[in-house]
XYZ file of C-alpha atoms in Angstrom:
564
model
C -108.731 28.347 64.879
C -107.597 27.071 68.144
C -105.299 23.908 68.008
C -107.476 21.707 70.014
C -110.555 22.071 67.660
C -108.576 21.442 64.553
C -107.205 18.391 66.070
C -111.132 17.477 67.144
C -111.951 18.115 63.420
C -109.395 15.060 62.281
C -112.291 13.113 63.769
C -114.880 14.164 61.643
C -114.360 11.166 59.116
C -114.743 8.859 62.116
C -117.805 10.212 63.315
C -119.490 6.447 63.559
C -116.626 5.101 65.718
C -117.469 8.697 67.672
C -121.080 7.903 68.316
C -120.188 4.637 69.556
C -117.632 5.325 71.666
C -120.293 8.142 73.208
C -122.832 5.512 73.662
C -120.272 2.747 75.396
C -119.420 6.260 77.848
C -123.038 6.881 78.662
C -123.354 3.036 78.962
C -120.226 3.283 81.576
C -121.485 6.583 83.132
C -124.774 5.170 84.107
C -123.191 2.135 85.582
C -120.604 4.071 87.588
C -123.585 6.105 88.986
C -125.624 2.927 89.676
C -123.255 1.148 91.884
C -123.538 3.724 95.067
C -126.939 2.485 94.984
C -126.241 -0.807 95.267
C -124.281 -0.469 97.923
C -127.024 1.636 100.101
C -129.232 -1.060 99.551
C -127.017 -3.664 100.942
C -126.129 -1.770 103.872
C -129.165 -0.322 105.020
C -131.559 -3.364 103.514
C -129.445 -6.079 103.606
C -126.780 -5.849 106.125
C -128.479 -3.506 108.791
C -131.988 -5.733 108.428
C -130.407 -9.145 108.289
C -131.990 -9.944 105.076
C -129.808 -12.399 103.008
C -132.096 -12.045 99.748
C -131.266 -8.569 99.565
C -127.554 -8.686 100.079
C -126.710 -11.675 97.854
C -128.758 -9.290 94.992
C -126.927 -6.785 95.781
C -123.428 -8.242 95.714
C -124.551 -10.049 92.381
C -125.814 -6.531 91.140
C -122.347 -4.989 92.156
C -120.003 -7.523 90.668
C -122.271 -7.646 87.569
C -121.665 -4.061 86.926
C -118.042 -4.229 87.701
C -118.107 -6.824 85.032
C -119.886 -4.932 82.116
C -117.936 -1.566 83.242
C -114.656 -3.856 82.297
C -116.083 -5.300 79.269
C -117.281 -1.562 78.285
C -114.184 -0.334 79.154
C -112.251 -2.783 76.247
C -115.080 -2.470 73.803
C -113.774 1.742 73.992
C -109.911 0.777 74.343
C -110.252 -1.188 70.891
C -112.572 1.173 69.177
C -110.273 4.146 70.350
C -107.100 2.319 69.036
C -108.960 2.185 65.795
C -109.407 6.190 65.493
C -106.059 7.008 66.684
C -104.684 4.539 63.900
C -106.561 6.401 61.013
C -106.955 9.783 62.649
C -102.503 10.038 63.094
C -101.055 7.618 60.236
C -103.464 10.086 58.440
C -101.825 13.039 60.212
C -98.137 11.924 59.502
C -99.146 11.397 56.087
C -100.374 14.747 55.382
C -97.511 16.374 56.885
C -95.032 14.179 54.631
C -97.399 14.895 51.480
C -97.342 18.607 52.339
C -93.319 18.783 52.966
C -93.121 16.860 50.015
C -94.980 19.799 48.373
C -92.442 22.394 49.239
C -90.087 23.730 46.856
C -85.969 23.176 47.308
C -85.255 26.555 48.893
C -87.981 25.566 51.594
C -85.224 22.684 52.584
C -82.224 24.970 52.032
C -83.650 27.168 55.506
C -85.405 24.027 57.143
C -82.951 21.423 58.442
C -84.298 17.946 57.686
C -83.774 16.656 61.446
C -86.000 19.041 62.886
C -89.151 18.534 59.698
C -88.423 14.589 60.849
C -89.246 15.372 64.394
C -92.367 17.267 63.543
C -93.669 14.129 61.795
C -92.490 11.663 65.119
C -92.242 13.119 68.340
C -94.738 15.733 68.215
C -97.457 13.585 66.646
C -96.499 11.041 69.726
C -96.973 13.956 71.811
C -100.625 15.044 70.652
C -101.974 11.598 70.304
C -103.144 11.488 73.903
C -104.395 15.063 73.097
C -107.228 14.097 70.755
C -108.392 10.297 72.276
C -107.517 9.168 75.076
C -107.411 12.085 77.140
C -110.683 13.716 75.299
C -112.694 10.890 76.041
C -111.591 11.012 79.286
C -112.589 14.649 79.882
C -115.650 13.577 78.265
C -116.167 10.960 80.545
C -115.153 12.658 83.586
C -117.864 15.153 82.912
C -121.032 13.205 82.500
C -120.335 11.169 85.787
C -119.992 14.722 87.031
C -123.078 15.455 86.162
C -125.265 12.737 86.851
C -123.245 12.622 90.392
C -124.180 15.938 91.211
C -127.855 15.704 90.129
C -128.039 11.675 92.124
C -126.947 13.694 95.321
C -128.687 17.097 95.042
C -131.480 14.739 96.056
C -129.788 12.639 98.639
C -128.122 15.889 100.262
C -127.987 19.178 98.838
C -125.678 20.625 101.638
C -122.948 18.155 100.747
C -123.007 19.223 96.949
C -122.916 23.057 97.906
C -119.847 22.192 100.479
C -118.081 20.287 97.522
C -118.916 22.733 95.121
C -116.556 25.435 96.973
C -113.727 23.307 96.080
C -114.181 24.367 92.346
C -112.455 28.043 92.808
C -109.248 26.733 94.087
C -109.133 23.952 91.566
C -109.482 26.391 88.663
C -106.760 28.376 90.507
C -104.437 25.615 91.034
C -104.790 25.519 87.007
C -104.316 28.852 86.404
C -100.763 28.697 88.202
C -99.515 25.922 86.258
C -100.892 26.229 83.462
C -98.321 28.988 81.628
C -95.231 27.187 82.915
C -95.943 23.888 81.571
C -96.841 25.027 77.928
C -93.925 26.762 77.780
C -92.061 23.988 79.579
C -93.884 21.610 76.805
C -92.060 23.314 73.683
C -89.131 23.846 75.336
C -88.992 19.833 75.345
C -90.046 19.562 71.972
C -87.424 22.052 70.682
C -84.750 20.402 72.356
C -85.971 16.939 71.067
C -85.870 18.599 67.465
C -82.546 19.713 67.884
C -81.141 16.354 69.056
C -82.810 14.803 65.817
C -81.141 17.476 63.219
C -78.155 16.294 65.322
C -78.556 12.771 65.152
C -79.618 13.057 61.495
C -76.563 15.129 60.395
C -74.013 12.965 61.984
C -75.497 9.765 60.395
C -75.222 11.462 56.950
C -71.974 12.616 57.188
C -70.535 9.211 58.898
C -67.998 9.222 56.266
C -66.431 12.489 57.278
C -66.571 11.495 60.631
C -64.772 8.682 60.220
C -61.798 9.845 57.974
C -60.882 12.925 60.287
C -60.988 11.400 63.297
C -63.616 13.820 65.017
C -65.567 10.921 66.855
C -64.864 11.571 70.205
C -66.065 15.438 69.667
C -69.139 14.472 67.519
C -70.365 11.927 70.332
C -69.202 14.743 73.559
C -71.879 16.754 71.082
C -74.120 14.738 70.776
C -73.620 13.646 74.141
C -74.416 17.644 74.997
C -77.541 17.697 72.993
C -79.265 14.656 74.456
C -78.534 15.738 77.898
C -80.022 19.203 76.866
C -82.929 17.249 75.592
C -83.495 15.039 78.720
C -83.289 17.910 81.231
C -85.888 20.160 79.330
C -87.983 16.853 79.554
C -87.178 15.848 83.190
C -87.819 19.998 84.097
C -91.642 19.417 81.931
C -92.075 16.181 84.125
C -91.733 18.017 87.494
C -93.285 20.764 86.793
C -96.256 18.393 85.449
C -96.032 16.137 88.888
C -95.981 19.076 90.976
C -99.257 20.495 89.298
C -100.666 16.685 90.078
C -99.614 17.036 93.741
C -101.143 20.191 94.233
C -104.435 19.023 94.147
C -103.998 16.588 97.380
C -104.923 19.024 99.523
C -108.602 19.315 97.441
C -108.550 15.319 98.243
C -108.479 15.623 102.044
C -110.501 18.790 102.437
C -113.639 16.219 100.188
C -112.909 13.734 102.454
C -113.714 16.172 105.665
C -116.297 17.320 103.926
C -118.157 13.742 103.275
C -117.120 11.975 106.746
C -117.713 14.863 109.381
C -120.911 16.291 107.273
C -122.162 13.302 107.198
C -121.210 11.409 109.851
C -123.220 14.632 111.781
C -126.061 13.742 109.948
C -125.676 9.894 110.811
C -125.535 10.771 114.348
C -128.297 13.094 114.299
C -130.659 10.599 112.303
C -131.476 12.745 109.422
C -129.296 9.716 107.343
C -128.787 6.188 107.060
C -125.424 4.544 107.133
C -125.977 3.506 103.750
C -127.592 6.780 102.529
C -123.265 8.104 103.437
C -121.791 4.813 102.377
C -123.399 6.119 98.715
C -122.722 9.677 99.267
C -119.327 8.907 100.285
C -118.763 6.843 97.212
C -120.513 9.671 95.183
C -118.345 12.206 96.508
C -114.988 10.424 96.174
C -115.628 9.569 92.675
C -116.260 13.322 92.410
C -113.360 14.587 93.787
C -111.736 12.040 91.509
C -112.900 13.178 88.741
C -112.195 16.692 89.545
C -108.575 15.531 89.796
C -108.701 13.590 86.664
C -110.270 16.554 84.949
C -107.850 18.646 86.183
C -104.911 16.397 84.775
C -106.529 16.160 81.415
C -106.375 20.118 81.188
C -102.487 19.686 82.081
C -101.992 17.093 79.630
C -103.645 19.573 76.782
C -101.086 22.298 78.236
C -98.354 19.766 77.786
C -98.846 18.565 74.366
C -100.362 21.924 72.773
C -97.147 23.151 72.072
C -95.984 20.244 69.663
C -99.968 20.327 68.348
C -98.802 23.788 67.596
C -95.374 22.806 65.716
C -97.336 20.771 63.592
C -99.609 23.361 62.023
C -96.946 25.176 61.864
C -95.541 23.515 59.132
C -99.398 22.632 57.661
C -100.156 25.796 57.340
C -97.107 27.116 55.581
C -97.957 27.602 51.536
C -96.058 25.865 48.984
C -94.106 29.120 47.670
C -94.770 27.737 43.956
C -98.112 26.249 43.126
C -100.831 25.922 40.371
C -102.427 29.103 39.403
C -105.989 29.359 39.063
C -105.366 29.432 35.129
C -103.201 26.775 34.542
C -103.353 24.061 31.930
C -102.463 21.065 30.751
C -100.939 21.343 27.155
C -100.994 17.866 25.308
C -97.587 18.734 23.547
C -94.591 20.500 24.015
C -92.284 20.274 21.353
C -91.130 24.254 20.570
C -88.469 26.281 21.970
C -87.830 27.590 25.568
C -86.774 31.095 25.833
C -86.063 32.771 28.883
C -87.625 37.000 28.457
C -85.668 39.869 30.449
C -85.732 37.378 33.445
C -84.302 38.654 37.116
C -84.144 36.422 39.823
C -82.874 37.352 43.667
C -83.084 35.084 46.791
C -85.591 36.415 49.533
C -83.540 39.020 51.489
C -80.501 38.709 48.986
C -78.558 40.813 46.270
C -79.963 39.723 42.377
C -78.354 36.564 41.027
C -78.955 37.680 37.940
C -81.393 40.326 35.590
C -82.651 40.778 32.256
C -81.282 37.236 31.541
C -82.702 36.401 27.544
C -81.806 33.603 25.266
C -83.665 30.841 23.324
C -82.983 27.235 22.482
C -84.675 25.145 20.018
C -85.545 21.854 19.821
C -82.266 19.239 18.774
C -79.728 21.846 20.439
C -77.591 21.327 23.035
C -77.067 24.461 24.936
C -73.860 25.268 27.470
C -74.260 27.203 30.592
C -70.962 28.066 31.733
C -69.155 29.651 34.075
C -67.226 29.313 37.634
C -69.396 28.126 40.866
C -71.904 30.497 42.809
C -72.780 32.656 39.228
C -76.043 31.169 39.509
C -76.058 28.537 36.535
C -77.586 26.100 38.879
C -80.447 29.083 40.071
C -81.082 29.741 36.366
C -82.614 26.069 35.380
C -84.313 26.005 38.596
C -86.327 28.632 37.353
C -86.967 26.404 34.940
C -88.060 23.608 36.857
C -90.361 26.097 38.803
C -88.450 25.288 42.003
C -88.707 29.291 41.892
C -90.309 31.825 40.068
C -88.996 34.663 38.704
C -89.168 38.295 39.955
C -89.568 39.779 36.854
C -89.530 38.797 33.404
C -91.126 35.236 31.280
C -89.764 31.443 30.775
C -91.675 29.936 28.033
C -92.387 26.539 25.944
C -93.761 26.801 22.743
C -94.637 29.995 23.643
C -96.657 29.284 26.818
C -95.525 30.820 30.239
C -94.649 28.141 32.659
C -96.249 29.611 35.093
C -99.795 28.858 33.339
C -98.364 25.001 32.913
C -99.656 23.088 35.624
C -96.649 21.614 37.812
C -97.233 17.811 37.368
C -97.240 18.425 33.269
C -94.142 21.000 33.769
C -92.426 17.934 35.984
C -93.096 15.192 32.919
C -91.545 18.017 30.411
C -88.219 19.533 31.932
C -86.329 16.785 33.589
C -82.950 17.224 35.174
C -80.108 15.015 36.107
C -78.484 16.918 39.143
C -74.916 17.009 40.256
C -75.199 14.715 43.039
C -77.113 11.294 42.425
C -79.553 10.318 44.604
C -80.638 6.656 44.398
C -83.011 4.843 46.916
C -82.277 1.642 48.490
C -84.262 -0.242 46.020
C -83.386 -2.154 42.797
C -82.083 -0.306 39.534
C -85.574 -0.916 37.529
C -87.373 1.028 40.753
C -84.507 3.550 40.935
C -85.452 4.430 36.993
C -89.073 3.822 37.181
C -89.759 5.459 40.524
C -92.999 5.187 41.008
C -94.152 6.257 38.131
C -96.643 3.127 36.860
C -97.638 4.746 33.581
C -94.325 3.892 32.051
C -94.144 1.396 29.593
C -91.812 -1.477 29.203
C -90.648 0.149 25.715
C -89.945 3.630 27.507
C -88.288 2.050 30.552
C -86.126 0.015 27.730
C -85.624 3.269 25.820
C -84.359 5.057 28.513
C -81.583 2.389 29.199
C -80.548 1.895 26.447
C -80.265 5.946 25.639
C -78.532 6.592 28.798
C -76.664 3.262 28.611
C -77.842 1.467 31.268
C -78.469 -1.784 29.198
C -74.697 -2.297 29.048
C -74.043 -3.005 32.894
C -77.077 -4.327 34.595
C -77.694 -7.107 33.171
C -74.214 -8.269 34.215
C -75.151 -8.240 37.559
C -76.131 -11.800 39.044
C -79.897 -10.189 39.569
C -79.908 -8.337 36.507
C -82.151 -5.007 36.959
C -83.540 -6.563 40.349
C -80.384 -5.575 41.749
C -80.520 -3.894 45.382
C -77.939 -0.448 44.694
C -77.767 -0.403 48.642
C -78.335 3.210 50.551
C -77.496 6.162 47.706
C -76.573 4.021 45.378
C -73.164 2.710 47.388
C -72.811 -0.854 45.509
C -72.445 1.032 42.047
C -69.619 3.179 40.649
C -70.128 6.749 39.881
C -70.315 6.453 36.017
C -72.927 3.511 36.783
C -75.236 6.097 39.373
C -74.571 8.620 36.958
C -76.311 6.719 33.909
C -78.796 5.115 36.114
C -79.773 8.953 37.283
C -79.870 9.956 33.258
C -82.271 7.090 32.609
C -84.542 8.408 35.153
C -84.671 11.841 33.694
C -85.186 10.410 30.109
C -88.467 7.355 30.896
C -90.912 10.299 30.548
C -89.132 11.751 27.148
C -89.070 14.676 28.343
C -88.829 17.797 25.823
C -85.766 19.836 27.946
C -83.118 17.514 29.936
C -80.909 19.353 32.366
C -77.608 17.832 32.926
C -76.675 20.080 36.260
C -72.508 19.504 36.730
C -73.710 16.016 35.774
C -70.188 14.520 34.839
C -67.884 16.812 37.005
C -67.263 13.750 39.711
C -66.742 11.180 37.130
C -63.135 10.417 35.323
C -62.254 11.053 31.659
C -63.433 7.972 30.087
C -66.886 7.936 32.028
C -67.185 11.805 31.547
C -66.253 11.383 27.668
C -68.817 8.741 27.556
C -71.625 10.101 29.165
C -71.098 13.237 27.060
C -71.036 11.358 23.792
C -74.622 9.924 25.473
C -75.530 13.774 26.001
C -75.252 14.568 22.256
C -77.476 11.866 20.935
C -80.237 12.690 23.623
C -80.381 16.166 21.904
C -81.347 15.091 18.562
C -84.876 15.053 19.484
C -85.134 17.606 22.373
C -83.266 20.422 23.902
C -80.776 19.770 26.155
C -78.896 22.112 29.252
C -75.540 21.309 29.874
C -74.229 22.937 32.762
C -70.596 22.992 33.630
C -67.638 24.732 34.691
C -65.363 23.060 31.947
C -64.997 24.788 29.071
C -63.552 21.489 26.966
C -67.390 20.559 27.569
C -69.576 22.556 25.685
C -67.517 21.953 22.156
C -70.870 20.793 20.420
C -72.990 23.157 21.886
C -75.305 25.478 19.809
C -75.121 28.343 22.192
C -73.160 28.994 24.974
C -74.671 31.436 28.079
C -71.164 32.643 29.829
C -72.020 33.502 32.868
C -69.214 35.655 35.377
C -69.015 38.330 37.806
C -72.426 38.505 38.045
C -72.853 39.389 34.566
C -74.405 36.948 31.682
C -73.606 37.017 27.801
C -74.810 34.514 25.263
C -72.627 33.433 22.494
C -73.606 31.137 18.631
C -71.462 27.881 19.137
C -68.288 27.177 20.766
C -66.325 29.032 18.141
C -67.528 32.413 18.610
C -67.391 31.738 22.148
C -63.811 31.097 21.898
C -63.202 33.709 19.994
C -64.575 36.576 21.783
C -64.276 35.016 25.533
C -61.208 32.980 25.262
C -59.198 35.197 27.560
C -61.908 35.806 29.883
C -62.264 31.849 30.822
């Protein structure tokens, strides 16, 4: 579907705001049309025949529709500012719902910079795209119209000798046309690369800072946003020199209406006022032929970020609901993971025929050195992927047939790296989620230990953790992150390298807070550390791309000891 029709179709919900805004341009097209008139009639009636009745009407009549063409003219600005607020906070919104929507690996070849500058700068860009520049076009092309009908009958001659000014106008557009939509997301791409840049450095502030790499970071940056401003500065001449172009149209309408029709004056086949209102009829053409032909840039300069946007609207969450999914009430069984094989798009297997089972009130160890894919294997799991062969099931139902938002309240995990909002520590645990209860909120503290620091703090749970959580210590994130994952008592809790940043004492404690959490679910510990997984049920080794499942640390021990 072509870009500006989708964008057209964004309307649709405003389609009472539409009709109005159509009525206040007929209202303003009629009056533009009008006020030639007015002027013949005080030059050849008023002026030209002394008569002072007809030109003071005629100068009220003129001013008065100056007047209500202003007053129209606001009445559209505020009901267009209306649209565009619904019509693109509602388009932002839908592209952050639908990133939101995409699974982990999505981000992994996506840089976060460049998804932020889909959402800002090329929504900015298309705004104009859709109102103001529409409604314009619109506009530009009833006055047309009731122009050229108003003076067919005054002078067809002067309409067919305008009229041949159409063929170099659409040939003026043709020329520029190509160069300024490519020019367009040239400008767009280089303003997405300056925000991954922007973005990345602001992230990674610390690093900057401790290895003294300013200097190069800003000469890079520096770089970038010159980049950036020259593809923009290159789109803006290119767009001014397509305006220019059309100046020579302007003086050839102005021959046309002054030496046509100051002929006709002399010869007596007009009046002067008859080509003072042709004149003004003609201009106002040629105007709007400009105008129109502007518009038409304009859509050749923002289509290209239209473009990016659908882009990224149209791509398909990789992982979504299948047509058969459900909503079990319970899920209290085991998980077991069936002959699975798993291998990133374009990449060697991670693993295959991975099987093993774990049963409610076990703990169960995943270990093994980093990149063996113990990380990969929960997200399966989680459904951040699916995989390429084989079954995960609870209670004996695939996940696959569990719809995502039950799956989500089932499986929770508590990642490596804790990531905590600028917000207090109750919203950090409850986050968002209004269904929870005080008593599960109160559970979850005091399960994952919460209850034994923040109420020390002067605002008690109210407290403000600053950006990621940089007022707290690690052990504090850490159990704040775990009492997340536990308010929706969830039946499998993944602790993902959960403690490996923490020191002993916090690590011994949060691991002594691990083994009571399993006494009513399953829990996934895993970890490189071998020390660990002592308590564990089962143990999945998994090295050198190979995976073997041992009963309890012992036989572990026993049979891998040499190999860890």
């Amino acid at each position: 579907m072509p870009v500006i029709i989708r964008f057209l179709l964004l309307l649709k919900p405003y389609y009472r705001q539409g009709a109005a805004i159509f009525t206040l341009l007929l209202l303003s097209t009629i009056l533009t049309v009008a006020t030639p008139f007015f002027y013949k009639e005080l030059v050849d009636n008023g002026i030209l025949m002394n008569n002072n009745t007809v030109l003071l009407r005629m100068l009220g009549a003129i001013a008065a529709a100056l007047v209500l063409q202003e007053l129209i003219h606001l009445w559209q600005v505020s009901l267009n500012l209306k649209v565009r607020k619904g019509v693109f906070l509602g388009l932002r919104m839908d592209v952050y719902k639908h990133l939101l929507t995409m699974p982990p690996g999505f981000y992994s070849q996506h840089h976060k910079g460049r998804l932020l500058s889909r959402m800002t700068s090329d929504v900015d860009a298309v705004q104009n795209l859709v109102l103001e520049k529409y409604i314009g076009f619109v506009h530009s092309l009833l006055v047309a119209l009731f122009i050229f009908v108003v003076i067919f009958t005054l002078d067809w001659q002067m309409v067919f000798a305008a009229s041949l000014l159409l063929p170099f106008l659409y040939f003026l557009y043709r020329l520029f046309r190509t160069g300024i939509a490519a020019l367009g997301r040239q400008a767009q791409e280089e303003q997405e690369g300056l925000m991954e840049r922007l973005q990345e450095d602001l992230s990674m502030v610390r690093a900057i800072q401790s290895y003294s790499v300013m200097e190069d970071r800003i000469q890079r940056t520096c770089i970038r946003m010159e980049r950036t401003e020259k593809a923009k500065n290159r789109l803006n001449m290119r767009y001014s020199a397509a305006s220019s172009s059309t100046i020579v149209l302007n003086v050839i309408g102005l021959l046309i209406i002054w030496g046509m029709g100051g002929a006709a004056v002399m010869r007596g086949s007009m009046t002067i006022g008859t080509l003072v209102a042709i004149s003004f009829y003609l201009n106002y053409t040629v105007d709007l032929f400009y105008s129109a032909y502007n518009i038409v840039m304009g859509f050749q300069r923002s289509k290209p970020a239209a473009e990016r946007i659908f882009e990224v609207m149209d791509l398909a969450p990789v992982i979504a609901d299948r047509s058969d999914a459900v909503e079990p009430p319970m899920l209290a069984g085991s998980v077991e993971f069936r002959n699975v094989s798993f291998a990133y798009p374009g990449g060697r297997p991670v693993f295959a025929n991975v099987s093993f089972t774990a049963h409610p009130g076990e703990v169960i160890g995943i270990l093994g050195p980093s990149g063996q894919g113990k990380t990969t294997l929960v997200n399966l799991l989680m459904r951040y992927y699916d995989p390429d062969e084989g079954a995960i099931e609870i209670d004996g139902l695939d996940i696959r047939r569990i719809k995502l938002e039950c799956l989500k309240t089932k499986v929770a995990i508590v990642p490596q790296e804790d990531y905590l909002f600028n917000l207090s520590i109750r919203d950090n645990i409850v986050m968002g989620r209004s269904y929870l209860t005080e008593a599960q909120i109160a559970e979850a503290c005091a399960l994952s230990r919460v209850d034994r620091f923040a109420p020390s703090f002067e605002d008690g749970y109210e407290t403000i953790v600053g950006e990621n959580g940089m007022r707290l210590s690690a052990g504090q994130k850490k159990r704040i992150a775990m009492a997340r994952a536990l308010a929706d008592n969830p039946h499998v809790l993944i602790f993902d390298e959960a403690t490996s940043v923490l020191d002993e004492e916090n690590e011994r404690e949060i691991l002594r807070s691990i083994r009571t959490m399993a006494r009513e679910r399953i829990v996934i510990l895993i970890t490189h550390k071998r020390d660990n997984v002592t308590g564990a049920a089962q143990i999945v080794h998994m090295a050198d791309g190979g995976l073997k499942t041992y009963d309890g640390y012992e036989e572990f021990v026993r049979k891998c000891v040499k190999k860890c």
